[in-house]
C-alpha positions as a Python dict, from the first residue, in 0.01 Angstrom:
ca = {
    (1, 'M'): (0, 0, 0),
    (2, 'T'): (108, 344, -78),
    (3, 'T'): (34, 657, 114),
    (4, 'T'): (-6, 880, -194),
    (5, 'G'): (-341, 1050, -215),
    (6, 'I'): (-399, 1076, 163),
    (7, 'K'): (-509, 1423, 247),
    (8, 'G'): (-534, 1595, 588),
    (9, 'F'): (-364, 1819, 834),
    (10, 'T'): (-71, 1735, 1056),
    (11, 'L'): (-80, 1797, 1424),
    (12, 'I'): (169, 2083, 1386),
    (13, 'E'): (-51, 2261, 1129),
    (14, 'L'): (-355, 2225, 1360),
    (15, 'M'): (-161, 2363, 1661),
    (16, 'V'): (-34, 2665, 1458),
    (17, 'T'): (-394, 2739, 1355),
    (18, 'V'): (-514, 2714, 1715),
    (19, 'A'): (-230, 2947, 1828),
    (20, 'I'): (-318, 3204, 1562),
    (21, 'I'): (-686, 3199, 1661),
    (22, 'G'): (-589, 3238, 2031),
    (23, 'I'): (-365, 3536, 1959),
    (24, 'L'): (-642, 3705, 1751),
    (25, 'A'): (-898, 3641, 2019),
    (26, 'S'): (-676, 3787, 2296),
    (27, 'I'): (-654, 4107, 2096),
    (28, 'A'): (-1008, 4126, 1972),
    (29, 'L'): (-1203, 4044, 2287),
    (30, 'P'): (-1078, 4335, 2502),
    (31, 'A'): (-1127, 4579, 2214),
    (32, 'Y'): (-1478, 4450, 2160),
    (33, 'T'): (-1557, 4483, 2533),
    (34, 'Q'): (-1441, 4846, 2538),
    (35, 'Y'): (-1654, 4909, 2223),
    (36, 'V'): (-1964, 4769, 2394),
    (37, 'Q'): (-1895, 4974, 2708),
    (38, 'R'): (-1865, 5295, 2506),
    (39, 'G'): (-2206, 5216, 2352),
    (40, 'K'): (-2355, 5184, 2700),
    (41, 'I'): (-2203, 5515, 2808),
    (42, 'A'): (-2432, 5689, 2554),
    (43, 'E'): (-2726, 5601, 2785),
    (44, 'A'): (-2574, 5799, 3068),
    (45, 'T'): (-2480, 6110, 2866),
    (46, 'A'): (-2816, 6124, 2687),
    (47, 'T'): (-3018, 6069, 3002),
    (48, 'L'): (-2822, 6326, 3203),
    (49, 'S'): (-2865, 6583, 2926),
    (50, 'S'): (-3240, 6507, 2923),
    (51, 'L'): (-3262, 6533, 3302),
    (52, 'R'): (-3082, 6870, 3288),
    (53, 'V'): (-3347, 7002, 3049),
    (54, 'Q'): (-3626, 6879, 3272),
    (55, 'M'): (-3468, 7035, 3579),
    (56, 'E'): (-3437, 7367, 3398),
    (57, 'Q'): (-3802, 7345, 3289),
    (58, 'F'): (-3900, 7264, 3644),
    (59, 'Y'): (-3702, 7569, 3765),
    (60, 'Q'): (-3874, 7796, 3512),
    (61, 'D'): (-4211, 7683, 3640),
    (62, 'N'): (-4134, 7684, 4016),
    (63, 'R'): (-3834, 7917, 4067),
    (64, 'T'): (-3661, 7635, 4264),
    (65, 'Y'): (-3492, 7305, 4181),
    (66, 'V'): (-3629, 7142, 4498),
    (67, 'G'): (-3866, 6865, 4394),
    (68, 'G'): (-3735, 6853, 4036),
    (69, 'P'): (-3674, 6520, 3853),
    (70, 'C'): (-3341, 6380, 3960),
    (71, 'A'): (-3401, 6046, 3795),
    (72, 'P'): (-3571, 5923, 3482),
    (73, 'A'): (-3891, 5716, 3488),
    (74, 'A'): (-3845, 5376, 3656),
    (75, 'G'): (-3748, 5106, 3413),
    (76, 'S'): (-3648, 5347, 3135),
    (77, 'T'): (-3272, 5290, 3179),
    (78, 'K'): (-3059, 4976, 3198),
    (79, 'Y'): (-2687, 5045, 3243),
    (80, 'F'): (-2678, 5327, 3496),
    (81, 'A'): (-2854, 5437, 3817),
    (82, 'Y'): (-2947, 5807, 3843),
    (83, 'A'): (-2988, 6022, 4155),
    (84, 'C'): (-2924, 6368, 4284),
    (85, 'A'): (-2608, 6402, 4491),
    (86, 'A'): (-2639, 6415, 4868),
    (87, 'G'): (-2799, 6739, 4983),
    (88, 'Q'): (-2925, 6816, 4633),
    (89, 'P'): (-3126, 6975, 4485),
    (90, 'T'): (-3141, 7307, 4664),
    (91, 'A'): (-3337, 7610, 4558),
    (92, 'T'): (-3061, 7727, 4329),
    (93, 'T'): (-2834, 7420, 4264),
    (94, 'Y'): (-2846, 7053, 4169),
    (95, 'N'): (-2601, 6781, 4083),
    (96, 'I'): (-2728, 6469, 3908),
    (97, 'V'): (-2511, 6156, 3920),
    (98, 'A'): (-2523, 5855, 3691),
    (99, 'T'): (-2349, 5552, 3843),
    (100, 'G'): (-2269, 5241, 3630),
    (101, 'A'): (-2455, 4921, 3718),
    (102, 'A'): (-2213, 4643, 3811),
    (103, 'G'): (-2451, 4372, 3689),
    (104, 'Q'): (-2452, 4531, 3343),
    (105, 'G'): (-2072, 4544, 3304),
    (106, 'M'): (-2040, 4910, 3398),
    (107, 'P'): (-1888, 4915, 3752),
    (108, 'G'): (-1667, 5212, 3823),
    (109, 'Y'): (-1826, 5447, 3569),
    (110, 'S'): (-1969, 5774, 3705),
    (111, 'Y'): (-2098, 6081, 3524),
    (112, 'T'): (-2242, 6406, 3665),
    (113, 'I'): (-2400, 6725, 3552),
    (114, 'D'): (-2512, 7036, 3741),
    (115, 'E'): (-2711, 7354, 3692),
    (116, 'T'): (-2425, 7529, 3517),
    (117, 'N'): (-2391, 7243, 3270),
    (118, 'T'): (-2062, 7139, 3422),
    (119, 'K'): (-1997, 6780, 3326),
    (120, 'T'): (-1762, 6542, 3508),
    (121, 'S'): (-1669, 6181, 3462),
    (122, 'L'): (-1481, 5902, 3638),
    (123, 'L'): (-1380, 5579, 3456),
    (124, 'P'): (-1278, 5246, 3615),
    (125, 'D'): (-917, 5293, 3513),
    (126, 'G'): (-899, 5614, 3715),
    (127, 'S'): (-938, 5857, 3419),
    (128, 'V'): (-1105, 6169, 3539),
    (129, 'G'): (-1287, 6417, 3321),
    (130, 'A'): (-1310, 6728, 3543),
    (131, 'T'): (-1493, 6936, 3284),
    (132, 'C'): (-1627, 6682, 3038),
    (133, 'W'): (-1766, 6335, 2988),
    (134, 'L'): (-1498, 6086, 2888),
    (135, 'T'): (-1606, 5784, 2687),
    (136, 'K'): (-1286, 5578, 2682),
    (137, 'S'): (-969, 5519, 2878),
    (138, 'G'): (-681, 5761, 2816),
    (139, 'E'): (-900, 6048, 2694),
    (140, 'A'): (-858, 6398, 2830),
    (141, 'C'): (-1086, 6701, 2835),
}
C-alpha cells in the first residue's frame, strides 16, 4: 500500500492554527468589550442631558430646583442608576449623578451634570474628566 493521495492536516498545522486563533482572540475580545462599554455610556450622557433640560423646565415653572426630577422614569434605563447628589437639589443648585450598574458590566463608571452644565466623569481605570464626559480610557478634556 502506498500513502499517496492521503489528504489531511498534521498535528503541527492544527496547533499553529489554534495558536493564531488564540492570539487574534486575545486582541479582539478586550477591544470589543471596550467598544460595547462605550455604547452603554451613551445612555448616561443622553439621560443626564435630558434630566438637565427637565430640571431647567422645572425651575422655570417653580423658581426652585427642589422637587425637580433627579432620575428618569423607573425602568427606562438599563446600564446606569441616576440620583441627585447628597444634599441636592437646593433652591438654586443641583447635581445629578449617573453611576454604572455592576450587573451590566459598567462598574466604576460615574458621570455628573449640574445647573451650570458642568460635566464630570470618572472611569474605572482612574481617568477623570473634570470638565467633560470621557467615553474611553486615556482621553482628556
